[in-house]
Amino acid sequence: MSVEERIELWRRVAARRRVAIVLALAAPITCALALLGARIGGVTMAELLAAVAIAIAAVVSARASRQIDQHWVARRLDASASMMEDSAALLLVEQDQLSTLERLQQTRLRTRLLDLDADLRAPWPHRMQLASFSIALAIVAVAVVWSPRETGSDRPGAVAHSAARSTTAITQAELAITAPAYTQLPARSESTLEGKVPEGSRVAWRLRID
């Protein structure tokens, strides 16, 4: 395998790892958002939130992959392999653009690179993965305690329930008033939902609903 092929291989492997990290971090949150969407607005909302999350993950992963180029590989080689002598960038330059000393250095580096077994992939971010799962669990908890409204076709029998609610009415109302002791007023009741009472009075409503 030539020097150019090795550099390209390292670049592809590092880029795939970067994309895999982004997708792994996004997956739990995407699933949790879909569940929350299903609870809030049914299948349509679940698909919408999942689509938005997937689109964001795709954009971020594509940008992360583009950042991994041959110059990135050269910088990583300089940082991880002392035998590169901070000169790995010379491997990317045509010889006719180099000075005599730079050509000699490039030749040495190309020879060393053929024997180099490097792993330039980013380490797996276990802490970030844990944080992603924590955020997803928080979203799931919100979805579990969410009290969805009964709307539209997402709820079987919603039309019937709506019709039933439209006929509900208060058939009798009574306001019980107990005035404070200093007023020396007797307790009384009124057939209304509101009324004027002395400050400090205790009030209670009794309703009959059909």
mmCIF file of C-alpha atoms in Angstrom:
data_model
loop_
_atom_site.group_PDB
_atom_site.id
_atom_site.type_symbol
_atom_site.label_atom_id
_atom_site.label_comp_id
_atom_site.label_asym_id
_atom_site.label_seq_id
_atom_site.Cartn_x
_atom_site.Cartn_y
_atom_site.Cartn_z
ATOM 1 C CA MET A 1 0.000 0.000 0.000
ATOM 2 C CA SER A 2 1.412 3.359 -1.037
ATOM 3 C CA VAL A 3 1.793 6.373 1.218
ATOM 4 C CA GLU A 4 -1.131 8.116 -0.481
ATOM 5 C CA GLU A 5 -3.345 5.053 -0.037
ATOM 6 C CA ARG A 6 -2.458 4.778 3.648
ATOM 7 C CA ILE A 7 -3.277 8.451 4.229
ATOM 8 C CA GLU A 8 -6.602 8.085 2.415
ATOM 9 C CA LEU A 9 -7.422 4.936 4.395
ATOM 10 C CA TRP A 10 -6.745 6.688 7.697
ATOM 11 C CA ARG A 11 -8.890 9.596 6.538
ATOM 12 C CA ARG A 12 -11.867 7.369 5.670
ATOM 13 C CA VAL A 13 -11.638 5.395 8.902
ATOM 14 C CA ALA A 14 -11.464 8.576 11.000
ATOM 15 C CA ALA A 15 -14.373 10.134 9.112
ATOM 16 C CA ARG A 16 -16.536 7.045 9.602
ATOM 17 C CA ARG A 17 -15.802 7.089 13.326
ATOM 18 C CA ARG A 18 -16.768 10.776 13.550
ATOM 19 C CA VAL A 19 -20.073 10.100 11.746
ATOM 20 C CA ALA A 20 -20.759 7.050 13.916
ATOM 21 C CA ILE A 21 -20.283 9.127 17.070
ATOM 22 C CA VAL A 22 -22.714 11.809 15.904
ATOM 23 C CA LEU A 23 -25.374 9.254 14.958
ATOM 24 C CA ALA A 24 -24.925 7.297 18.189
ATOM 25 C CA LEU A 25 -25.391 10.457 20.243
ATOM 26 C CA ALA A 26 -28.444 11.490 18.228
ATOM 27 C CA ALA A 27 -30.229 8.122 18.148
ATOM 28 C CA PRO A 28 -31.537 7.987 21.771
ATOM 29 C CA ILE A 29 -32.731 11.600 21.664
ATOM 30 C CA THR A 30 -34.425 11.051 18.295
ATOM 31 C CA CYS A 31 -36.344 8.040 19.613
ATOM 32 C CA ALA A 32 -37.356 9.934 22.750
ATOM 33 C CA LEU A 33 -38.569 12.915 20.719
ATOM 34 C CA ALA A 34 -40.642 10.594 18.552
ATOM 35 C CA LEU A 35 -42.271 9.154 21.667
ATOM 36 C CA LEU A 36 -42.967 12.627 23.023
ATOM 37 C CA GLY A 37 -44.434 13.670 19.688
ATOM 38 C CA ALA A 38 -46.715 10.651 19.703
ATOM 39 C CA ARG A 39 -47.980 11.592 23.141
ATOM 40 C CA ILE A 40 -48.517 15.247 22.245
ATOM 41 C CA GLY A 41 -49.939 15.052 18.758
ATOM 42 C CA GLY A 42 -50.118 11.472 17.623
ATOM 43 C CA VAL A 43 -48.327 9.871 14.691
ATOM 44 C CA THR A 44 -48.035 13.085 12.693
ATOM 45 C CA MET A 45 -46.209 14.947 15.457
ATOM 46 C CA ALA A 46 -43.985 11.926 16.143
ATOM 47 C CA GLU A 47 -42.934 11.752 12.500
ATOM 48 C CA LEU A 48 -42.314 15.500 12.398
ATOM 49 C CA LEU A 49 -40.070 15.578 15.475
ATOM 50 C CA ALA A 50 -38.192 12.467 14.349
ATOM 51 C CA ALA A 51 -37.656 13.954 10.875
ATOM 52 C CA VAL A 52 -36.305 17.197 12.340
ATOM 53 C CA ALA A 53 -33.933 15.335 14.663
ATOM 54 C CA ILE A 54 -32.703 13.083 11.842
ATOM 55 C CA ALA A 55 -32.149 16.074 9.553
ATOM 56 C CA ILE A 56 -30.099 17.865 12.215
ATOM 57 C CA ALA A 57 -28.038 14.726 12.857
ATOM 58 C CA ALA A 58 -27.420 14.316 9.113
ATOM 59 C CA VAL A 59 -26.216 17.913 8.756
ATOM 60 C CA VAL A 60 -23.926 17.662 11.790
ATOM 61 C CA SER A 61 -22.467 14.311 10.690
ATOM 62 C CA ALA A 62 -21.852 15.562 7.138
ATOM 63 C CA ARG A 63 -20.062 18.628 8.464
ATOM 64 C CA ALA A 64 -18.009 16.511 10.849
ATOM 65 C CA SER A 65 -17.031 14.170 8.010
ATOM 66 C CA ARG A 66 -15.930 17.059 5.775
ATOM 67 C CA GLN A 67 -13.601 18.285 8.509
ATOM 68 C CA ILE A 68 -11.597 15.054 8.177
ATOM 69 C CA ASP A 69 -9.324 15.709 5.198
ATOM 70 C CA GLN A 70 -5.703 14.895 4.385
ATOM 71 C CA HIS A 71 -4.439 17.968 6.235
ATOM 72 C CA TRP A 72 -6.324 16.764 9.318
ATOM 73 C CA VAL A 73 -4.587 13.396 8.928
ATOM 74 C CA ALA A 74 -1.213 15.143 8.735
ATOM 75 C CA ARG A 75 -1.907 17.106 11.926
ATOM 76 C CA ARG A 76 -3.000 13.952 13.732
ATOM 77 C CA LEU A 77 0.132 12.123 12.575
ATOM 78 C CA ASP A 78 2.296 14.925 13.935
ATOM 79 C CA ALA A 79 0.436 14.787 17.257
ATOM 80 C CA SER A 80 0.469 10.992 17.637
ATOM 81 C CA ALA A 81 3.732 9.870 15.992
ATOM 82 C CA SER A 82 7.001 11.468 17.054
ATOM 83 C CA MET A 83 8.761 9.891 14.060
ATOM 84 C CA MET A 84 6.928 12.373 11.837
ATOM 85 C CA GLU A 85 8.988 15.167 13.452
ATOM 86 C CA ASP A 86 6.076 17.614 13.044
ATOM 87 C CA SER A 87 6.610 17.485 9.293
ATOM 88 C CA ALA A 88 3.778 15.234 8.089
ATOM 89 C CA ALA A 89 2.380 18.097 5.999
ATOM 90 C CA LEU A 90 5.343 17.608 3.632
ATOM 91 C CA LEU A 91 3.749 14.311 2.549
ATOM 92 C CA LEU A 92 0.956 16.272 0.897
ATOM 93 C CA VAL A 93 3.198 18.532 -1.191
ATOM 94 C CA GLU A 94 4.546 17.755 -4.665
ATOM 95 C CA GLN A 95 8.323 17.358 -4.759
ATOM 96 C CA ASP A 96 8.821 20.075 -7.343
ATOM 97 C CA GLN A 97 7.406 22.550 -4.832
ATOM 98 C CA LEU A 98 9.912 21.623 -2.125
ATOM 99 C CA SER A 99 13.443 22.678 -1.423
ATOM 100 C CA THR A 100 16.269 20.157 -1.409
ATOM 101 C CA LEU A 101 16.173 19.730 2.373
ATOM 102 C CA GLU A 102 12.406 19.406 2.336
ATOM 103 C CA ARG A 103 12.635 16.708 -0.335
ATOM 104 C CA LEU A 104 15.079 14.739 1.802
ATOM 105 C CA GLN A 105 12.782 15.070 4.791
ATOM 106 C CA GLN A 106 9.797 14.002 2.725
ATOM 107 C CA THR A 107 11.644 10.903 1.528
ATOM 108 C CA ARG A 108 12.509 9.931 5.110
ATOM 109 C CA LEU A 109 8.924 10.456 6.224
ATOM 110 C CA ARG A 110 7.493 8.404 3.370
ATOM 111 C CA THR A 111 9.773 5.514 4.348
ATOM 112 C CA ARG A 112 8.761 5.770 8.003
ATOM 113 C CA LEU A 113 5.084 6.058 7.157
ATOM 114 C CA LEU A 114 5.085 2.694 5.377
ATOM 115 C CA ASP A 115 6.025 1.049 8.698
ATOM 116 C CA LEU A 116 3.666 3.119 10.817
ATOM 117 C CA ASP A 117 0.559 1.454 12.252
ATOM 118 C CA ALA A 118 -1.521 4.445 13.321
ATOM 119 C CA ASP A 119 -5.052 4.687 14.642
ATOM 120 C CA LEU A 120 -6.265 8.238 14.113
ATOM 121 C CA ARG A 121 -9.893 7.608 15.052
ATOM 122 C CA ALA A 122 -11.389 9.757 17.780
ATOM 123 C CA PRO A 123 -11.913 7.834 21.038
ATOM 124 C CA TRP A 124 -15.486 6.865 21.772
ATOM 125 C CA PRO A 125 -17.060 9.613 23.943
ATOM 126 C CA HIS A 126 -18.561 7.504 26.700
ATOM 127 C CA ARG A 127 -19.443 10.508 28.852
ATOM 128 C CA MET A 128 -21.233 12.225 25.986
ATOM 129 C CA GLN A 129 -23.066 8.970 25.246
ATOM 130 C CA LEU A 130 -24.180 8.826 28.871
ATOM 131 C CA ALA A 131 -25.337 12.444 28.657
ATOM 132 C CA SER A 132 -27.296 11.627 25.488
ATOM 133 C CA PHE A 133 -29.073 8.748 27.212
ATOM 134 C CA SER A 134 -29.797 10.979 30.207
ATOM 135 C CA ILE A 135 -31.404 13.624 27.999
ATOM 136 C CA ALA A 136 -33.403 10.928 26.220
ATOM 137 C CA LEU A 137 -34.637 9.522 29.541
ATOM 138 C CA ALA A 138 -35.704 13.002 30.637
ATOM 139 C CA ILE A 139 -37.703 13.425 27.426
ATOM 140 C CA VAL A 140 -39.270 9.984 27.899
ATOM 141 C CA ALA A 141 -40.244 10.950 31.447
ATOM 142 C CA VAL A 142 -41.981 14.056 30.115
ATOM 143 C CA ALA A 143 -43.761 11.920 27.537
ATOM 144 C CA VAL A 144 -44.913 9.453 30.189
ATOM 145 C CA VAL A 145 -46.432 12.096 32.467
ATOM 146 C CA TRP A 146 -47.855 14.137 29.589
ATOM 147 C CA SER A 147 -51.645 14.341 29.624
ATOM 148 C CA PRO A 148 -52.599 14.535 25.948
ATOM 149 C CA ARG A 149 -55.746 16.253 24.858
ATOM 150 C CA GLU A 150 -58.257 14.168 22.977
ATOM 151 C CA THR A 151 -58.216 15.618 19.489
ATOM 152 C CA GLY A 152 -59.173 14.625 15.975
ATOM 153 C CA SER A 153 -58.678 11.225 14.465
ATOM 154 C CA ASP A 154 -55.830 10.300 16.857
ATOM 155 C CA ARG A 155 -58.445 9.381 19.502
ATOM 156 C CA PRO A 156 -61.086 6.723 18.757
ATOM 157 C CA GLY A 157 -64.522 7.989 19.658
ATOM 158 C CA ALA A 158 -63.300 11.570 19.955
ATOM 159 C CA VAL A 159 -66.296 12.874 18.028
ATOM 160 C CA ALA A 160 -68.698 11.110 20.348
ATOM 161 C CA HIS A 161 -66.934 12.478 23.432
ATOM 162 C CA SER A 162 -66.989 15.976 21.964
ATOM 163 C CA ALA A 163 -70.698 15.736 21.338
ATOM 164 C CA ALA A 164 -71.239 14.532 24.895
ATOM 165 C CA ARG A 165 -69.270 17.445 26.310
ATOM 166 C CA SER A 166 -71.288 19.920 24.267
ATOM 167 C CA THR A 167 -74.495 18.862 26.073
ATOM 168 C CA THR A 168 -73.064 19.048 29.602
ATOM 169 C CA ALA A 169 -74.722 21.793 31.672
ATOM 170 C CA ILE A 170 -75.023 23.038 35.239
ATOM 171 C CA THR A 171 -78.625 22.425 36.283
ATOM 172 C CA GLN A 172 -78.366 23.794 39.801
ATOM 173 C CA ALA A 173 -75.907 26.060 41.593
ATOM 174 C CA GLU A 174 -75.763 27.116 45.209
ATOM 175 C CA LEU A 175 -73.303 29.394 46.957
ATOM 176 C CA ALA A 176 -73.009 28.732 50.709
ATOM 177 C CA ILE A 177 -71.675 31.676 52.724
ATOM 178 C CA THR A 178 -70.453 31.607 56.301
ATOM 179 C CA ALA A 179 -69.668 35.140 57.455
ATOM 180 C CA PRO A 180 -66.882 35.739 60.006
ATOM 181 C CA ALA A 181 -67.907 35.877 63.649
ATOM 182 C CA TYR A 182 -67.315 39.606 64.052
ATOM 183 C CA THR A 183 -70.171 40.349 61.601
ATOM 184 C CA GLN A 184 -72.686 38.347 63.707
ATOM 185 C CA LEU A 185 -74.394 37.488 60.402
ATOM 186 C CA PRO A 186 -76.076 34.097 60.042
ATOM 187 C CA ALA A 187 -74.915 31.586 57.443
ATOM 188 C CA ARG A 188 -76.840 31.848 54.226
ATOM 189 C CA SER A 189 -76.969 30.382 50.717
ATOM 190 C CA GLU A 190 -77.717 31.887 47.338
ATOM 191 C CA SER A 191 -78.748 30.256 44.076
ATOM 192 C CA THR A 192 -75.856 31.743 42.139
ATOM 193 C CA LEU A 193 -72.225 31.173 41.327
ATOM 194 C CA GLU A 194 -71.025 34.557 42.603
ATOM 195 C CA GLY A 195 -72.033 37.106 45.175
ATOM 196 C CA LYS A 196 -70.843 39.810 47.551
ATOM 197 C CA VAL A 197 -69.643 38.571 50.942
ATOM 198 C CA PRO A 198 -67.939 40.209 53.939
ATOM 199 C CA GLU A 199 -64.168 40.031 53.973
ATOM 200 C CA GLY A 200 -62.936 36.862 55.628
ATOM 201 C CA SER A 201 -66.068 34.859 54.832
ATOM 202 C CA ARG A 202 -65.889 31.160 54.079
ATOM 203 C CA VAL A 203 -67.630 30.194 50.860
ATOM 204 C CA ALA A 204 -68.479 26.902 49.195
ATOM 205 C CA TRP A 205 -70.135 26.033 45.918
ATOM 206 C CA ARG A 206 -72.535 23.169 45.408
ATOM 207 C CA LEU A 207 -73.196 22.262 41.790
ATOM 208 C CA ARG A 208 -75.454 19.779 40.069
ATOM 209 C CA ILE A 209 -74.269 18.904 36.576
ATOM 210 C CA ASP A 210 -76.234 17.072 33.918
#
